[in-house]
PDB file of C-alpha atoms in Angstrom:
ATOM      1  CA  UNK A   1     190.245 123.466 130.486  1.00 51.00           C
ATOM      2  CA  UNK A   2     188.196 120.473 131.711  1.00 53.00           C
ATOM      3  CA  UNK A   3     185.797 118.067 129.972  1.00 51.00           C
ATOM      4  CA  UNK A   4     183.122 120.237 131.388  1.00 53.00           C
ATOM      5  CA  UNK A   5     184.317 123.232 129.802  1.00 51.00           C
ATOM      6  CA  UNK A   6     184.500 121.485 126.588  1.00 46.00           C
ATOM      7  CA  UNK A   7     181.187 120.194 126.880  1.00 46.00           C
ATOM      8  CA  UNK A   8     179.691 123.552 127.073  1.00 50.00           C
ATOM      9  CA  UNK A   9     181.684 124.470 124.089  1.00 47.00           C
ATOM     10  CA  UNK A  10     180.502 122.471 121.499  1.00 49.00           C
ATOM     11  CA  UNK A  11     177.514 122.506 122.908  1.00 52.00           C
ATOM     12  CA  UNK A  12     177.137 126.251 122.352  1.00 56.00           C
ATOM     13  CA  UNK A  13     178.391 125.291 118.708  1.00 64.00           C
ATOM     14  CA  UNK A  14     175.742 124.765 115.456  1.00 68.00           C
ATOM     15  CA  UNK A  15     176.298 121.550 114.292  1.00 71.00           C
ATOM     16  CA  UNK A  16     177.012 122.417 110.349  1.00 71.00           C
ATOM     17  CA  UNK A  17     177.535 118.114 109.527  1.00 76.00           C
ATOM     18  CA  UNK A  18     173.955 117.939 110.621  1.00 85.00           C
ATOM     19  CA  UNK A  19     172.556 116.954 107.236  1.00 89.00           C
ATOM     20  CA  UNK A  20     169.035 119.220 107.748  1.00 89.00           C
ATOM     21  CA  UNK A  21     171.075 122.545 108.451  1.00 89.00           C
ATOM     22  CA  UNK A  22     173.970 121.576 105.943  1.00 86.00           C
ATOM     23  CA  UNK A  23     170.944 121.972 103.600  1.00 88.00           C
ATOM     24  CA  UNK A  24     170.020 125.057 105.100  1.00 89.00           C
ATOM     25  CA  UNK A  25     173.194 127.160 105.060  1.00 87.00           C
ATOM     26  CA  UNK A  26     174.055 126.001 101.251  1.00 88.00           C
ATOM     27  CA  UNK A  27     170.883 127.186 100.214  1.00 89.00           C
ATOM     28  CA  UNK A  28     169.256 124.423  99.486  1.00 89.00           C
ATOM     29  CA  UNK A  29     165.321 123.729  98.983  1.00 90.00           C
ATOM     30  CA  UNK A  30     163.204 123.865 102.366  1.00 88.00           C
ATOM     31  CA  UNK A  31     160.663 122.829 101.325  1.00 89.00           C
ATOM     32  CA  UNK A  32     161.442 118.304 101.518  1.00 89.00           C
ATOM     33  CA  UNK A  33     161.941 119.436 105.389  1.00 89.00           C
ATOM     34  CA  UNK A  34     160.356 122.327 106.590  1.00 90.00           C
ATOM     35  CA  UNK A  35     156.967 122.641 103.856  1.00 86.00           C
ATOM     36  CA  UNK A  36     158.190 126.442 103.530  1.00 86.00           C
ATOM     37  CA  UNK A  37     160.438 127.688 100.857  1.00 87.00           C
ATOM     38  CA  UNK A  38     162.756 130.318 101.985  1.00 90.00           C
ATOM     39  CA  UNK A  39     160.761 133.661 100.739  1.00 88.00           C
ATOM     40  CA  UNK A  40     157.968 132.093 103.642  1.00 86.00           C
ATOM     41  CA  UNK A  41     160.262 131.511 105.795  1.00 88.00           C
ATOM     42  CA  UNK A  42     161.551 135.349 106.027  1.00 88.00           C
ATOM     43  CA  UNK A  43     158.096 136.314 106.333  1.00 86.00           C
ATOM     44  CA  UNK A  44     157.554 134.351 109.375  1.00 87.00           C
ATOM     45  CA  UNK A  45     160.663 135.218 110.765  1.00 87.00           C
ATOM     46  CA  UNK A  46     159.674 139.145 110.503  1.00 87.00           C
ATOM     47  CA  UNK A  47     156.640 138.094 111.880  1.00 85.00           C
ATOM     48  CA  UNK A  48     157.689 137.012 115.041  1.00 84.00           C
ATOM     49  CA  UNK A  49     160.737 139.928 115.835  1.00 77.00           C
ATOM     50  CA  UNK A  50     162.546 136.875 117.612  1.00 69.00           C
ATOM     51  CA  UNK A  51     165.399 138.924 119.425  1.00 66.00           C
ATOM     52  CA  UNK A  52     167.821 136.422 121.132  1.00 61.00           C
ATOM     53  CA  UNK A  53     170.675 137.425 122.545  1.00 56.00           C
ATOM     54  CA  UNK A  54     171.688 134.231 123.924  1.00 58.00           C
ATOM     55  CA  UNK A  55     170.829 130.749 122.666  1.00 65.00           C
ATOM     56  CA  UNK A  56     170.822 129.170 119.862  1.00 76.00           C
ATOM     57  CA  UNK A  57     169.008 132.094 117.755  1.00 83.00           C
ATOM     58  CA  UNK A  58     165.976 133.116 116.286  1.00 86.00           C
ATOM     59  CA  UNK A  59     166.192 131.350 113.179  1.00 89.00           C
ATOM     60  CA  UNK A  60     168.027 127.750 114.347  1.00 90.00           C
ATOM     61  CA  UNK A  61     164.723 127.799 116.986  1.00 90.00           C
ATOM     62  CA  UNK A  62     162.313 128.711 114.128  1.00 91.00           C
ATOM     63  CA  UNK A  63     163.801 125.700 111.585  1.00 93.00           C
ATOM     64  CA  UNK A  64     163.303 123.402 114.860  1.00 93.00           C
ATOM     65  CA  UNK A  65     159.826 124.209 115.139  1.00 92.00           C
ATOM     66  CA  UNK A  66     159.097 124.220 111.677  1.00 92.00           C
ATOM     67  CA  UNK A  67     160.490 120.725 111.337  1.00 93.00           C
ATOM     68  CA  UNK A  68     158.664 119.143 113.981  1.00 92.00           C
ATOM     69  CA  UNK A  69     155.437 121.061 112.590  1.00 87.00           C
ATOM     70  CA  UNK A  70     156.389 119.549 109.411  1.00 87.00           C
ATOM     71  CA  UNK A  71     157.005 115.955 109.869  1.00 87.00           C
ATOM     72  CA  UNK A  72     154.955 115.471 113.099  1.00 83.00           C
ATOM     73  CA  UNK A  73     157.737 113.853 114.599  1.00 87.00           C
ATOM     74  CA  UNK A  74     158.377 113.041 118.277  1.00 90.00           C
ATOM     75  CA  UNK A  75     160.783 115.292 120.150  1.00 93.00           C
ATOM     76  CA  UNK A  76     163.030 112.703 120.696  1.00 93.00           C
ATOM     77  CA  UNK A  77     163.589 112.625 116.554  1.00 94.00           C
ATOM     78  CA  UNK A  78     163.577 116.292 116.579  1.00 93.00           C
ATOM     79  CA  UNK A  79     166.746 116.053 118.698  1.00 91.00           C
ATOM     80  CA  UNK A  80     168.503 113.697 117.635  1.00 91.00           C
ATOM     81  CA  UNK A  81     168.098 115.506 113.887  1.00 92.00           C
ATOM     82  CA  UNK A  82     169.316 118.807 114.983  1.00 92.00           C
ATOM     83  CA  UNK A  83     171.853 117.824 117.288  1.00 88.00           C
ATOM     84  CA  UNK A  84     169.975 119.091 120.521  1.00 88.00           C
ATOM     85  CA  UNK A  85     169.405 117.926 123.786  1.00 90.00           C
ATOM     86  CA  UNK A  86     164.993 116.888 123.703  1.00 92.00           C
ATOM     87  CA  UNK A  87     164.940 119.335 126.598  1.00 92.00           C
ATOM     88  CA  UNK A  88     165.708 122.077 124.535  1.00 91.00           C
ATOM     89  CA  UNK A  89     163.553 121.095 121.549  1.00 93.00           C
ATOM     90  CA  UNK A  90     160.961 120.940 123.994  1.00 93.00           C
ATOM     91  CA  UNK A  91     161.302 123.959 124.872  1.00 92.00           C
ATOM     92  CA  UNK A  92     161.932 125.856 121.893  1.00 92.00           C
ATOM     93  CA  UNK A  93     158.460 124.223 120.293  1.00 92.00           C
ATOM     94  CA  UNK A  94     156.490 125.538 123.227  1.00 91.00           C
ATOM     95  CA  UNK A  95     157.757 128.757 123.327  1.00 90.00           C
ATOM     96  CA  UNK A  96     157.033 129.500 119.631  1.00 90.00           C
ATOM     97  CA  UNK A  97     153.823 127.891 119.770  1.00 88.00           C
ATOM     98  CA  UNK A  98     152.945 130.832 122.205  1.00 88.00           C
ATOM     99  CA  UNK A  99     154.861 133.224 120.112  1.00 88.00           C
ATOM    100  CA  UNK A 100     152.453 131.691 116.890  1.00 88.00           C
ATOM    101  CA  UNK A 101     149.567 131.772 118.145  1.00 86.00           C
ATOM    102  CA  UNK A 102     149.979 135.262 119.611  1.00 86.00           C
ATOM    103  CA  UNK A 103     150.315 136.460 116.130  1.00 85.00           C
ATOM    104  CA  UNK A 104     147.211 135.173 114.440  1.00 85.00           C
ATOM    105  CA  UNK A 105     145.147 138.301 115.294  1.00 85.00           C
ATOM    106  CA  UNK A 106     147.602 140.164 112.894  1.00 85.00           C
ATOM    107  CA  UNK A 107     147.502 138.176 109.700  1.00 85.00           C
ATOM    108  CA  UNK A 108     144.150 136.803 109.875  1.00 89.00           C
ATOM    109  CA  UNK A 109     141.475 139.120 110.102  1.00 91.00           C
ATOM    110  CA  UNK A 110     138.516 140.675 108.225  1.00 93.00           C
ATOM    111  CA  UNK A 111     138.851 143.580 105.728  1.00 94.00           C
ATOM    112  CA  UNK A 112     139.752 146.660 107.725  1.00 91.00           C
ATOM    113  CA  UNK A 113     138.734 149.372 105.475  1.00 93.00           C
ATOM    114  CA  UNK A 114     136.471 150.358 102.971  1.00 93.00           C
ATOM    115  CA  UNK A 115     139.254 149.630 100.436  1.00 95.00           C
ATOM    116  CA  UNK A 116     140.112 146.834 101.944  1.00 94.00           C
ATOM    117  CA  UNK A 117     136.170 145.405 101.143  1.00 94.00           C
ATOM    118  CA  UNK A 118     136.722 147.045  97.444  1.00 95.00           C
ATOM    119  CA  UNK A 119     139.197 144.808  96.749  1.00 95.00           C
ATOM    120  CA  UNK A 120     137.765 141.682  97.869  1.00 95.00           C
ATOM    121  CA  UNK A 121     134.791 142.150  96.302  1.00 94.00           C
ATOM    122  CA  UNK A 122     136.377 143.108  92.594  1.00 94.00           C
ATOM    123  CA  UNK A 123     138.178 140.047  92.985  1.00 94.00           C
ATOM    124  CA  UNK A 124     135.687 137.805  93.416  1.00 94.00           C
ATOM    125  CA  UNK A 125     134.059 139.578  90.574  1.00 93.00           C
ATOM    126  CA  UNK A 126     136.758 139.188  88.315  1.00 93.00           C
ATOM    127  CA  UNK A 127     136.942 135.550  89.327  1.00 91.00           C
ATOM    128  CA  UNK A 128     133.321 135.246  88.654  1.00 89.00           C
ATOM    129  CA  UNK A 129     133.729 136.642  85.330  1.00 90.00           C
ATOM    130  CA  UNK A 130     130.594 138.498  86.339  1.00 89.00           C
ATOM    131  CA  UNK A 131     129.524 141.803  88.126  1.00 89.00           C
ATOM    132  CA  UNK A 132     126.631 140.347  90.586  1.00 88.00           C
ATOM    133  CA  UNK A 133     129.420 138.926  92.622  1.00 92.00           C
ATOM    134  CA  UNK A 134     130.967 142.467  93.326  1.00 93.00           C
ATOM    135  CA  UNK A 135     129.236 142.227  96.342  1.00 93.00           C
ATOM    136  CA  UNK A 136     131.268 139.346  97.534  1.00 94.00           C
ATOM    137  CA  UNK A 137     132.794 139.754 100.788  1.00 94.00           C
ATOM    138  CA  UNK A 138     134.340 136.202 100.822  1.00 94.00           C
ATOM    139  CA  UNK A 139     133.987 132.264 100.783  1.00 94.00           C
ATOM    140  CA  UNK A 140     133.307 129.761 103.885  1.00 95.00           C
ATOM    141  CA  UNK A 141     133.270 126.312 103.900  1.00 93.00           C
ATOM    142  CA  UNK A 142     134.967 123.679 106.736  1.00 92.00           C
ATOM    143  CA  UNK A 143     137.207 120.676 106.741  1.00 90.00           C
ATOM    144  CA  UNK A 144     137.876 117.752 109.111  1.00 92.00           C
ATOM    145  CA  UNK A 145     141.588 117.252 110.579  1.00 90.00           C
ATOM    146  CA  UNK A 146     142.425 114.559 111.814  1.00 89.00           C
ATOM    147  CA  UNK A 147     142.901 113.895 115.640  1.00 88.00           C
ATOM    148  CA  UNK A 148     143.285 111.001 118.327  1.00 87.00           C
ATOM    149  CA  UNK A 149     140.078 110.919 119.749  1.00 86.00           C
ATOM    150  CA  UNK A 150     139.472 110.800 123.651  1.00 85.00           C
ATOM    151  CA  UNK A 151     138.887 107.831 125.018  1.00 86.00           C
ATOM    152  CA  UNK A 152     135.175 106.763 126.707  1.00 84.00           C
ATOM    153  CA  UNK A 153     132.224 107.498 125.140  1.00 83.00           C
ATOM    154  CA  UNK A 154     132.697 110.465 124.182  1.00 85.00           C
ATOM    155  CA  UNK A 155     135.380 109.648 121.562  1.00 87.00           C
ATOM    156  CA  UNK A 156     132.624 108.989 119.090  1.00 89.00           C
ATOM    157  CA  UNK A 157     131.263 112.462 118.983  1.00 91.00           C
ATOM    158  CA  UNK A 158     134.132 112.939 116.844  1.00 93.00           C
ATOM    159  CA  UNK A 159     134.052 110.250 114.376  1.00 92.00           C
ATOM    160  CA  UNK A 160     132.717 112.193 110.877  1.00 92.00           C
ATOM    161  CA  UNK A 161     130.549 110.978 108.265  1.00 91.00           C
ATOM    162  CA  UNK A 162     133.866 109.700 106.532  1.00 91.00           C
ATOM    163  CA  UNK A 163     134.286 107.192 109.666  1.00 90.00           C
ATOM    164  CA  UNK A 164     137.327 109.268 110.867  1.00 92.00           C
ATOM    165  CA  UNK A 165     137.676 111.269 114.076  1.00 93.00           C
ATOM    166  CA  UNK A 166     137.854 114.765 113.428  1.00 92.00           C
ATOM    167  CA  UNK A 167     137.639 118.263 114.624  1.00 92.00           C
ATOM    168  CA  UNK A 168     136.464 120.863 112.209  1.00 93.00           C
ATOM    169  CA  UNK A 169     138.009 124.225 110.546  1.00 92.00           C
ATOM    170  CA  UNK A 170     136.082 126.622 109.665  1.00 94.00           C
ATOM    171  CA  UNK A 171     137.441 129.574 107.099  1.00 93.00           C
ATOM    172  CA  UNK A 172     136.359 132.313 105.388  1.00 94.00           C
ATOM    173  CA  UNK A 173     138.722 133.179 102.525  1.00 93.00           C
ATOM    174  CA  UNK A 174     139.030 136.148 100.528  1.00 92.00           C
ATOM    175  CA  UNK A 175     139.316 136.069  96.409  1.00 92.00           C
ATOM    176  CA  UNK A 176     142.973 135.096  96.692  1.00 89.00           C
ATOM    177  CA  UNK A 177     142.924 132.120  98.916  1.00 88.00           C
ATOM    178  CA  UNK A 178     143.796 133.740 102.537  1.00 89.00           C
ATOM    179  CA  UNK A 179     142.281 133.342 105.639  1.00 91.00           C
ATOM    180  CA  UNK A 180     140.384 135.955 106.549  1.00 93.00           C
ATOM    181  CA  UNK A 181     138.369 134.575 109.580  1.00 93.00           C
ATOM    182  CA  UNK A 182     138.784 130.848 111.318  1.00 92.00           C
ATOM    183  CA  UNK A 183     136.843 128.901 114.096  1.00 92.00           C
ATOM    184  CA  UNK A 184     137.833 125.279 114.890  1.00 90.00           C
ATOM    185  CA  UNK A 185     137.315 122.735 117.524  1.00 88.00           C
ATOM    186  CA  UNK A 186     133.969 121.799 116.883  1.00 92.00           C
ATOM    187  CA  UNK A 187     133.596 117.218 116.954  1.00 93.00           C
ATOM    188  CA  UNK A 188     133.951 116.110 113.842  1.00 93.00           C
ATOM    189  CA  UNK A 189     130.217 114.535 113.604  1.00 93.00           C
ATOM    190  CA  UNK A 190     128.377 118.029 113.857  1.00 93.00           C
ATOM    191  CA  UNK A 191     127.289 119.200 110.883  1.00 92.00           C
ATOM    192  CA  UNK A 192     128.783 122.548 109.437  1.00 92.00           C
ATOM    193  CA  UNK A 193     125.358 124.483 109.779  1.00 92.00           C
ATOM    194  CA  UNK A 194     125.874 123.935 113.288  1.00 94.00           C
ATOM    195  CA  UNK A 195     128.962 124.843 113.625  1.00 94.00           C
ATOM    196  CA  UNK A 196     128.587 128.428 111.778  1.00 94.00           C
ATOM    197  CA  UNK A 197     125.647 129.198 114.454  1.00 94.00           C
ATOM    198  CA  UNK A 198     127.832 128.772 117.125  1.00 94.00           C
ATOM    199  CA  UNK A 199     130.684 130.679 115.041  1.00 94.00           C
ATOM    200  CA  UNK A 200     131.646 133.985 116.790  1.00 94.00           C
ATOM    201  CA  UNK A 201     131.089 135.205 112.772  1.00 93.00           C
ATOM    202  CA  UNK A 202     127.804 134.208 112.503  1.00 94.00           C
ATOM    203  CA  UNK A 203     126.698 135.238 116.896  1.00 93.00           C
ATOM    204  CA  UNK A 204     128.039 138.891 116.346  1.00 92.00           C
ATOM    205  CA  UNK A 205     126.576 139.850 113.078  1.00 90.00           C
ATOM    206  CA  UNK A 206     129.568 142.084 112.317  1.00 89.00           C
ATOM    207  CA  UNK A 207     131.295 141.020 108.594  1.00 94.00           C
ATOM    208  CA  UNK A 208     129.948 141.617 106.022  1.00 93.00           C
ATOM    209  CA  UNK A 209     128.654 145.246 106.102  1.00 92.00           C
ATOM    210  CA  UNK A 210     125.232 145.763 104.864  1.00 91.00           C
ATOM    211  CA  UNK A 211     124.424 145.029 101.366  1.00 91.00           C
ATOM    212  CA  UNK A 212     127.292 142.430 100.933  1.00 94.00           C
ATOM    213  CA  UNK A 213     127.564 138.536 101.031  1.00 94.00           C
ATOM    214  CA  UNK A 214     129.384 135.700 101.884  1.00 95.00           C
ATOM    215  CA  UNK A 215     129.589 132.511  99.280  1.00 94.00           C
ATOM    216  CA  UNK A 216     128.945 129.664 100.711  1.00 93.00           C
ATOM    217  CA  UNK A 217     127.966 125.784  99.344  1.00 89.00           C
ATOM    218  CA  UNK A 218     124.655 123.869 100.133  1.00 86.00           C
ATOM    219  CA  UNK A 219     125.812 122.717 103.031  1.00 86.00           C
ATOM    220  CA  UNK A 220     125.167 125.813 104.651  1.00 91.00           C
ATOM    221  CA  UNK A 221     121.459 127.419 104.835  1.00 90.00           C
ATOM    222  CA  UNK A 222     120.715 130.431 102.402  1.00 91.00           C
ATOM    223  CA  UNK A 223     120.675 133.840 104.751  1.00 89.00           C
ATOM    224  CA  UNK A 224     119.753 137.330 104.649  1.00 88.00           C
ATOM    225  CA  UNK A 225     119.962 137.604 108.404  1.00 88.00           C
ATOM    226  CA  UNK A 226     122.455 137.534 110.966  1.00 91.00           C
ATOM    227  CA  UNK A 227     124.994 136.331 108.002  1.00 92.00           C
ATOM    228  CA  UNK A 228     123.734 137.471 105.055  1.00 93.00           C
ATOM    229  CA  UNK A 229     125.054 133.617 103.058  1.00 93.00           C
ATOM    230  CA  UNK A 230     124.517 133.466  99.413  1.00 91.00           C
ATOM    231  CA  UNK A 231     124.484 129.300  98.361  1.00 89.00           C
ATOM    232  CA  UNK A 232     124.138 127.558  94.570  1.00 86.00           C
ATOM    233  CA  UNK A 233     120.905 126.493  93.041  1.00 79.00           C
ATOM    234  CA  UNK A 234     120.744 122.295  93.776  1.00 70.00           C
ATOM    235  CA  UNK A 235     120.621 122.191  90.013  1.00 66.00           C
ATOM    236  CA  UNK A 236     122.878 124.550  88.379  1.00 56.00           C
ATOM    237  CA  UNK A 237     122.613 125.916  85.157  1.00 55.00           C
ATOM    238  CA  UNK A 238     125.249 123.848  82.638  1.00 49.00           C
ATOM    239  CA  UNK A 239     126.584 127.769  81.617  1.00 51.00           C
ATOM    240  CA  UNK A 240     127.823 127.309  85.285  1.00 51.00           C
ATOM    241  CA  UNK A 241     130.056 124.785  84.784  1.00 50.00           C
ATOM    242  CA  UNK A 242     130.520 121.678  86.727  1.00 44.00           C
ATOM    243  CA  UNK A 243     129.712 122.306  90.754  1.00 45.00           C
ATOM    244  CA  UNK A 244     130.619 118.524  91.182  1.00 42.00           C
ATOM    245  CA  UNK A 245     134.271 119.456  89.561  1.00 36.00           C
ATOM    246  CA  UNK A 246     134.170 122.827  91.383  1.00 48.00           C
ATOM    247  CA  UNK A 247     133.248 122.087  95.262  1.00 50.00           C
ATOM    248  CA  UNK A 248     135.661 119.100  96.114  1.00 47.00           C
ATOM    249  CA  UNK A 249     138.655 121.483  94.235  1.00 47.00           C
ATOM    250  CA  UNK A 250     137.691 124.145  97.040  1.00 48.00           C
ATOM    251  CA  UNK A 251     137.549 121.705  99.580  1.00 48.00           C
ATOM    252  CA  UNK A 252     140.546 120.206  98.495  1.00 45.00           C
ATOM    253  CA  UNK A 253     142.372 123.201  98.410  1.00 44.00           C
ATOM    254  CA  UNK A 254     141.273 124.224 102.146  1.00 46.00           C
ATOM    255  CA  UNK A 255     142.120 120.720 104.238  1.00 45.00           C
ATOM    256  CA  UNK A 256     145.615 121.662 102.086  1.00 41.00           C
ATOM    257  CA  UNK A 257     145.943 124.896 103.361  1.00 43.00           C
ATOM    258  CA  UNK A 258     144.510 123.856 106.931  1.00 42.00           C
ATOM    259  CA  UNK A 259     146.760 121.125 107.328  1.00 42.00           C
ATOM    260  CA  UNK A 260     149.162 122.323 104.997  1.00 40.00           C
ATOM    261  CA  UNK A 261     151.983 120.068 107.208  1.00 36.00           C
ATOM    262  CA  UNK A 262     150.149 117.041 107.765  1.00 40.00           C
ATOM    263  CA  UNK A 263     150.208 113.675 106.250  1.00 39.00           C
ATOM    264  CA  UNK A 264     147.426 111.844 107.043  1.00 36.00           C
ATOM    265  CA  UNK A 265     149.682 108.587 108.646  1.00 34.00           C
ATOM    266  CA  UNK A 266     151.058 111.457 110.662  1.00 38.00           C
ATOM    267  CA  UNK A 267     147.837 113.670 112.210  1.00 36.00           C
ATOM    268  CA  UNK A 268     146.073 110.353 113.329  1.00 38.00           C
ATOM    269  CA  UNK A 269     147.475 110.315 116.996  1.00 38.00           C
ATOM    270  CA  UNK A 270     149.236 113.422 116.366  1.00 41.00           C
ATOM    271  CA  UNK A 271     146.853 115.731 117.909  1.00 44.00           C
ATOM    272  CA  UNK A 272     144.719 115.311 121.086  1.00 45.00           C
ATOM    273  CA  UNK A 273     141.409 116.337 120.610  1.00 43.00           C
ATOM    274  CA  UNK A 274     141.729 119.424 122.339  1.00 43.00           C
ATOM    275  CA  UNK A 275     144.305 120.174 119.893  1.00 48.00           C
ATOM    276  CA  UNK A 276     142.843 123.707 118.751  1.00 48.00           C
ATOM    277  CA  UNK A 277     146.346 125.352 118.848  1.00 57.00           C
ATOM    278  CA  UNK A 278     147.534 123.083 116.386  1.00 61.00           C
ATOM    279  CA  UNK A 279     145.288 124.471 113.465  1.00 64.00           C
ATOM    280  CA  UNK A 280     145.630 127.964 114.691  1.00 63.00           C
ATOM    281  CA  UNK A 281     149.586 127.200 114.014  1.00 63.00           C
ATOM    282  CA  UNK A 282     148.628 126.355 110.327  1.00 68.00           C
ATOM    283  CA  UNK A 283     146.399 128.989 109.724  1.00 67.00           C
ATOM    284  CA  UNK A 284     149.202 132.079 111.283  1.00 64.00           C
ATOM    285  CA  UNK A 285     151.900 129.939 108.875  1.00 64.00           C
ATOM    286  CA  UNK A 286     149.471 129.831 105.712  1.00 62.00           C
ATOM    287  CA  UNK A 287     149.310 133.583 105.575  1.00 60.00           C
ATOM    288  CA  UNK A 288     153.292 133.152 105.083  1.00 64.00           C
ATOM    289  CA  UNK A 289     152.905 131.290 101.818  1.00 60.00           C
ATOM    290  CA  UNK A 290     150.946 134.152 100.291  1.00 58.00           C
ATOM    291  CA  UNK A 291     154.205 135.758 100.135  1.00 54.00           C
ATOM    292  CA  UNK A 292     155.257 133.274  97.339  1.00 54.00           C
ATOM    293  CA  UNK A 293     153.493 132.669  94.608  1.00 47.00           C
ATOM    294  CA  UNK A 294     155.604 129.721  93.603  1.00 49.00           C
ATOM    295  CA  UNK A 295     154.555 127.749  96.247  1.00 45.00           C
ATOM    296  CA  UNK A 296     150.965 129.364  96.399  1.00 44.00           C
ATOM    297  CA  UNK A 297     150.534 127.996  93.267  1.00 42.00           C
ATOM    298  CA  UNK A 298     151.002 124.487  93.819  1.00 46.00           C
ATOM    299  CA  UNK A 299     147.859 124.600  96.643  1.00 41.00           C
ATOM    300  CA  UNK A 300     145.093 125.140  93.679  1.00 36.00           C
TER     301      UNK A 300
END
């Protein structure tokens, strides 16, 4: 057998010394590396219906990703973490990028059924502690992520009212916290009225169904028509409770969720500004999490 022989070998072999999948295979917490705990991470794996018959396997590809999603890290730390050649990590993040973002369609999308609506609405209700808001069909507000601005003059159309550059998320969420409908990309300085006229949500008219509504905060105009958008009084009753304690709590919960595996010293020249994929990876992921209370319960 010659050296080259050898060297395909071992490189065929998982690396079990490599401290990140030592973790891994002795059943350790994810969630310091990869942001998921391991009930998510079988969800996304069933997701996906990865079937490799060659490589280095579904799930060694998936922790790759995941990690490099996680810590925003360049490939060449990637590699030298798992043991791989930067080639291959390369490759492996692309490919289930694609494989991702292919699935959003499947876990985020409106109510399907009558039922479906039912059960929204009697949440929000029961959240509400009242029975006007059983015609709730779910929550929108938007967030800024972070992003490396282009350069020229154009880079400034993304710098928010925070002094940041930005792109913005929109989401509508249903009475448990999951993403029922998203739109991003927009520069961070428009404001988020704009943004939900240009939304495919608010152009097609087609969610909610007659007779329902859509909670919103006073950012956004009150609607009956094309979006029928239901937003507080500016001075709310005290019996309401605090909207000043409320609103950022919602918000705060969102850019989580959003950019559930970003630091901030991480996103800032992390993502290009054309960077839409890279919240539509978060947002396919997040629906994972809803699997696990645990870790669900750590967002709020």
């Amino acid at each position: 057998m010659d050296q080259r022989d050898i060297t395909r070998i071992l490189y065929c072999r998982i690396n079990l010394s490599v401290p990140v999948l030592d973790r891994f295979f002795n059943q350790e917490d994810l969630r310091p590396d990869f942001r998921l705990n391991r009930e998510s991470l079988a969800v996304l794996l069933n997701l996906l219906k990865q079937d490799r018959h060659h490589g280095w396997g579904a799930t060694i590809e998936t922790l790759v990703f995941l990690f490099w999603l996680a810590s925003g890290a360049s490939y060449r730390v990637v590699c030298r973490v798992f043991g791989m050649p930067r080639s291959t990590v390369h490759w492996i993040v692309h490919r289930i990028t694609e494989e991702v973002v292919a699935i959003r369609h499947q876990v985020i999308h409106l109510p399907k059924t009558p039922e479906d609506l039912e059960v929204v609405s009697r949440g929000f209700a029961g959240l509400a502690g009242h029975r006007a808001f059983l015609k709730a069909a779910g929550a929108i507000d938007g967030c800024h992520i972070r992003i490396k601005p282009p350069s020229g003059p154009d880079g400034q159309c993304y710098r928010n009212r925070k002094l940041f550059p930005s792109i913005i998320l929109q989401v509508v969420c249903d009475h448990q916290g999951r993403f029922i409908d998203t739109y991003v990309g927009w520069p961070g300085s428009v404001h988020d009225s704009r943004v939900l006229r240009h939304s495919p949500l608010y152009r097609q008219s087609v969610y909610p169904p007659p007779g329902h509504f859509i909670l919103a905060d006073g950012g956004y105009p009150c609607l009956q028509r094309p979006l029928p958008l239901i937003t507080p009084y500016k001075t709310a009753s005290a019996r309401c409770g605090s909207p000043a304690l409320q609103q950022p709590s919602f918000q705060g919960t969102l850019y989580y969720r959003a950019c559930l595996w970003d630091d901030e010293d991480q996103v800032q020249g992390h993502l290009p500004a054309s960077a839409g994929g890279a919240p539509h990876l978060c947002t396919s992921c997040h629906h994972c999490l809803h699997h696990s209370p645990q870790h669900l319960s750590q967002c709020w």
